[in-house]
Short mmCIF file of C-alpha atoms in Angstrom, two decimals:
data_model
loop_
_atom_site.label_atom_id
_atom_site.label_comp_id
_atom_site.label_asym_id
_atom_site.label_seq_id
_atom_site.Cartn_x
_atom_site.Cartn_y
_atom_site.Cartn_z
CA MET J 6 -7.33 6.10 -30.61
CA CYS J 7 -10.64 7.52 -29.39
CA VAL J 8 -13.51 5.43 -28.05
CA GLY J 9 -15.54 6.07 -31.19
CA ASN J 10 -12.84 4.59 -33.42
CA THR J 11 -12.61 1.51 -31.22
CA LYS J 12 -16.38 1.00 -31.39
CA ARG J 13 -16.30 1.31 -35.17
CA LEU J 14 -13.58 -1.33 -35.36
CA LEU J 15 -15.64 -3.67 -33.17
CA ALA J 16 -18.71 -3.09 -35.32
CA LEU J 17 -16.70 -3.70 -38.48
CA ALA J 18 -15.30 -6.96 -37.12
CA ALA J 19 -18.76 -8.17 -36.09
CA LYS J 20 -20.28 -7.24 -39.45
CA LYS J 21 -17.54 -8.86 -41.51
CA GLU J 22 -17.66 -12.10 -39.55
CA ASN J 23 -21.02 -12.70 -41.21
CA GLU J 24 -19.42 -12.25 -44.63
CA ALA J 25 -16.40 -14.49 -44.12
CA ASP J 26 -16.88 -16.35 -47.41
CA ASN J 27 -15.16 -13.52 -49.23
CA PRO J 28 -11.32 -13.66 -48.88
CA GLU J 29 -11.12 -9.87 -49.01
CA ASN J 30 -13.55 -9.60 -46.12
CA ILE J 31 -11.49 -12.10 -44.13
CA ASP J 32 -8.45 -9.85 -44.52
CA VAL J 33 -10.44 -6.87 -43.28
CA VAL J 34 -11.69 -8.82 -40.25
CA ASN J 35 -8.19 -10.02 -39.40
CA GLN J 36 -6.79 -6.50 -39.71
CA ALA J 37 -9.50 -5.17 -37.41
CA ARG J 38 -8.84 -7.91 -34.85
CA HIS J 39 -5.10 -7.33 -34.88
CA THR J 40 -5.68 -3.60 -34.43
CA LEU J 41 -8.01 -4.16 -31.47
CA GLU J 42 -5.52 -6.56 -29.92
CA ALA J 43 -2.77 -3.98 -30.38
CA VAL J 44 -4.90 -1.32 -28.66
CA HIS J 45 -5.56 -3.68 -25.76
CA LEU J 46 -1.89 -4.63 -25.42
CA VAL J 47 -0.76 -1.01 -25.40
CA LYS J 48 -3.29 -0.18 -22.69
CA LEU J 49 -1.88 -3.05 -20.59
CA GLY J 50 1.63 -1.60 -20.93
CA ALA J 51 3.14 -3.53 -23.85
CA ARG J 52 5.98 -1.93 -25.76
CA ALA J 53 5.66 -1.41 -29.50
CA SER J 54 8.17 -4.18 -30.30
CA LEU J 55 6.12 -6.77 -28.39
CA VAL J 56 2.88 -5.57 -29.97
CA CYS J 57 4.40 -5.96 -33.45
CA GLN J 58 5.62 -9.45 -32.58
CA LEU J 59 2.22 -10.62 -31.33
CA THR J 60 -0.08 -8.98 -33.86
CA GLY J 61 1.99 -8.88 -37.04
CA LEU J 62 1.23 -5.17 -37.49
CA THR J 63 3.98 -2.96 -38.86
CA LYS J 64 6.11 -0.85 -36.56
CA LYS J 65 4.75 2.30 -38.19
CA VAL J 66 1.13 1.33 -37.46
CA VAL J 67 1.86 0.29 -33.89
CA SER J 68 3.92 3.41 -33.20
CA GLY J 69 1.01 5.52 -34.41
CA LEU J 70 -1.42 3.65 -32.15
CA TYR J 71 0.95 4.01 -29.19
CA LEU J 72 1.24 7.75 -29.70
CA ARG J 73 -2.53 8.22 -29.98
CA LEU J 74 -3.33 6.08 -26.95
CA THR J 75 -0.63 7.27 -24.56
CA GLY J 76 0.41 10.64 -25.93
CA THR J 77 4.05 9.52 -25.98
CA SER J 78 6.27 7.27 -28.05
CA SER J 79 6.85 3.68 -27.02
CA PRO J 80 9.86 3.28 -24.70
CA PRO J 81 12.78 1.36 -26.20
CA GLY J 82 13.60 -2.17 -25.12
CA GLN J 83 13.24 -5.77 -26.12
CA VAL J 84 11.77 -8.89 -24.53
CA PRO J 85 13.98 -10.27 -21.69
CA PHE J 86 16.38 -13.06 -22.62
CA THR J 87 17.55 -14.31 -19.17
CA ASP J 88 15.90 -15.24 -15.88
CA THR J 89 18.15 -12.99 -13.75
CA TRP J 90 15.37 -10.56 -12.84
CA TYR J 91 13.02 -13.31 -11.64
CA LEU J 92 15.66 -14.96 -9.43
CA LYS J 93 16.42 -11.83 -7.41
CA CYS J 94 13.28 -12.23 -5.31
CA ASN J 95 11.32 -15.33 -4.32
CA ARG J 96 8.02 -13.47 -4.68
CA ARG J 97 8.84 -12.80 -8.31
CA LEU J 98 9.19 -16.55 -8.75
CA LEU J 99 5.87 -17.05 -7.00
CA HIS J 100 4.13 -14.60 -9.34
CA ALA J 101 5.87 -16.17 -12.35
CA ASN J 102 4.45 -19.55 -11.35
CA LEU J 103 0.97 -18.04 -11.05
CA VAL J 104 1.29 -16.60 -14.55
CA TRP J 105 2.56 -19.96 -15.84
CA ARG J 106 -0.52 -21.70 -14.41
CA LEU J 107 -2.77 -19.17 -16.13
CA PHE J 108 -0.95 -19.72 -19.43
CA GLN J 109 -1.43 -23.48 -19.06
CA HIS J 110 -5.16 -23.04 -18.53
CA LEU J 111 -5.94 -20.24 -20.97
CA GLY J 112 -3.49 -21.48 -23.60
CA LYS J 113 -5.82 -24.42 -24.26
CA ILE J 114 -8.44 -21.99 -25.56
CA LYS J 115 -8.20 -21.44 -29.31
CA ARG J 116 -7.13 -17.81 -29.40
CA THR J 117 -4.33 -15.83 -30.95
CA ALA J 118 -1.11 -15.43 -28.98
CA ALA J 119 -1.99 -11.79 -28.34
CA LYS J 120 -5.44 -12.68 -27.00
CA VAL J 121 -4.06 -15.39 -24.72
CA LEU J 122 -1.53 -12.95 -23.25
CA ILE J 123 -4.26 -10.35 -22.72
CA HIS J 124 -6.48 -12.87 -20.92
CA VAL J 125 -3.60 -14.17 -18.81
CA TYR J 126 -2.42 -10.74 -17.72
CA GLU J 127 -5.88 -9.45 -16.92
CA ALA J 128 -6.56 -12.58 -14.84
CA TYR J 129 -3.21 -12.14 -13.09
CA MET J 130 -3.96 -8.50 -12.21
CA GLY J 131 -7.36 -9.54 -10.89
CA ILE J 132 -5.86 -12.18 -8.59
CA VAL J 133 -2.98 -10.27 -6.96
CA ASP J 134 -3.17 -6.97 -5.10
CA LYS J 135 0.18 -5.68 -6.34
CA PRO J 136 1.40 -7.24 -9.61
CA LEU J 137 5.18 -7.70 -9.62
CA LEU J 138 5.36 -8.73 -13.28
CA ASN J 139 4.61 -6.26 -16.03
CA LEU J 140 3.14 -7.51 -19.30
CA THR J 141 6.55 -8.15 -20.87
CA ARG J 142 7.79 -10.13 -17.85
CA ALA J 143 4.59 -12.20 -17.88
CA PHE J 144 4.99 -12.89 -21.60
CA PHE J 145 8.52 -14.22 -21.05
CA VAL J 146 7.55 -16.79 -18.37
CA PRO J 147 6.40 -19.63 -20.70
CA ARG J 148 9.35 -18.94 -22.98
CA LEU J 149 11.73 -19.75 -20.10
CA VAL J 150 10.23 -23.24 -20.13
CA ARG J 151 10.34 -23.55 -23.92
CA ILE J 152 14.04 -22.64 -24.08
CA LYS J 153 14.67 -25.09 -21.18
CA ALA J 154 16.06 -22.44 -18.85
CA TRP J 155 13.34 -23.47 -16.37
CA TYR J 156 11.92 -26.93 -15.78
CA GLU J 157 8.78 -28.32 -14.24
CA GLN J 158 9.61 -29.77 -10.84
CA THR J 159 7.76 -31.28 -7.87
CA CYS J 160 7.97 -29.65 -4.46
CA ASP J 161 9.32 -31.95 -1.72
CA HIS J 162 6.99 -30.34 0.83
CA CYS J 163 3.57 -29.86 -0.78
CA GLY J 164 3.90 -32.21 -3.76
CA MET J 165 2.72 -29.56 -6.22
CA SER J 166 4.45 -28.96 -9.55
CA TYR J 167 6.16 -25.65 -10.23
CA ILE J 168 8.68 -24.17 -12.64
CA GLY J 169 12.11 -22.80 -11.93
CA PRO J 170 15.81 -23.46 -12.51
CA ILE J 171 17.20 -26.69 -11.13
CA GLY J 172 18.35 -26.09 -7.54
CA ASN J 173 21.35 -27.63 -5.85
CA VAL J 174 19.65 -28.79 -2.65
CA GLY J 175 16.18 -30.33 -2.53
CA SER J 176 13.18 -28.95 -4.36
CA THR J 177 10.97 -26.35 -2.71
CA CYS J 178 8.35 -24.35 -4.59
CA PRO J 179 8.18 -20.55 -4.13
CA ALA J 180 4.88 -20.87 -2.22
CA CYS J 181 6.43 -23.21 0.39
CA ILE J 182 9.47 -20.94 0.66
CA GLU J 183 7.17 -18.03 1.52
CA TYR J 184 5.23 -20.22 3.95
CA PHE J 185 8.35 -21.37 5.81
CA ASN J 186 9.55 -17.77 6.05
CA HIS J 187 6.71 -17.25 8.53
CA ARG J 188 6.00 -20.76 9.87
CA CYS J 189 7.97 -23.33 11.87
CA ARG J 190 9.28 -26.16 9.69
CA SER J 191 8.62 -28.66 12.49
CA CYS J 192 5.17 -27.83 13.89
CA GLY J 193 3.83 -25.09 11.59
CA ALA J 194 3.46 -22.52 14.37
CA ALA J 195 3.88 -18.84 13.48
CA LEU J 196 7.46 -17.61 13.86
CA GLU J 197 8.30 -14.55 15.89
CA TYR J 198 8.95 -11.50 13.74
CA ARG J 199 12.63 -10.62 13.41
CA PRO J 200 13.30 -7.30 11.64
CA THR J 201 17.02 -8.07 11.27
CA GLY J 202 19.31 -11.06 11.31
CA ARG J 203 18.93 -14.57 10.00
CA ARG J 204 15.40 -15.95 9.65
CA LYS J 205 14.35 -18.64 12.11
CA ALA J 206 13.65 -22.10 10.71
CA VAL J 207 11.79 -23.39 13.78
CA CYS J 208 9.83 -21.82 16.63
CA SER J 209 11.26 -21.35 20.13
CA GLU J 210 9.56 -24.46 21.53
CA CYS J 211 10.82 -26.73 18.73
CA HIS J 212 14.28 -25.18 19.05
CA GLU J 213 14.37 -25.92 22.77
CA ARG J 214 13.09 -29.47 22.21
CA GLN J 215 15.81 -30.09 19.63
CA ARG J 216 18.44 -28.64 21.97
CA ARG J 217 17.41 -30.92 24.85
CA LYS J 218 17.39 -33.93 22.53
CA LYS J 219 20.97 -33.25 21.49
CA LYS J 220 22.06 -33.10 25.12
CA ARG J 221 20.72 -36.57 25.97
CA PRO J 222 23.44 -39.25 26.44
CA THR J 223 23.86 -41.57 23.50
CA CYS J 224 24.37 -44.71 25.64
CA GLY J 225 23.63 -46.00 29.14
CA CYS J 226 27.25 -46.78 30.03
CA VAL J 227 28.61 -45.62 33.41
CA ASP J 228 32.28 -44.81 33.86
CA GLY J 229 34.32 -46.86 36.34
#
């Protein structure tokens, strides 16, 4: 869709908002809004199936928009249905939690589901340097909570709430996991970089202090 067509749709929507008393005009306004939302979603990387789901437009209409905007047909594929992809990397979990926070904030604004997703994803891209979640992955984050695959939990270290599957040991948010990958768990000092091998949990000084403490005698008894 060319820029001129987009401008005409915007002008039509603005004009018809002033004539909302007429049911026919309301339908025209809604159609224009859905079309503009579809254009925006496609530009952000949404597949045709997700655009249809969010806007209510027919597959034929969305496929035509996709072809005009990108020059190619929409790639096949559906919305994810498991959390496997997110769990392969802690930073993916961290980004998912950022997106969830944005959904919590922007979801309170009275907007269509498509508009909320657009606002969330644009805010997400503005915050991070390299987005790890595409639009479809971002859309699926709040659904993981709704289907009870992920739960809101409280981090044992920072006390902040986060979402994720129930862990077996303790409760540590993705942000604290990233922090402790580079900082001593005892004193907070920066850990020495190790390109290979197991990550250190404590710095050299804390490790030596713990080692000396273990070597101390447990009682003051003397043999003989």
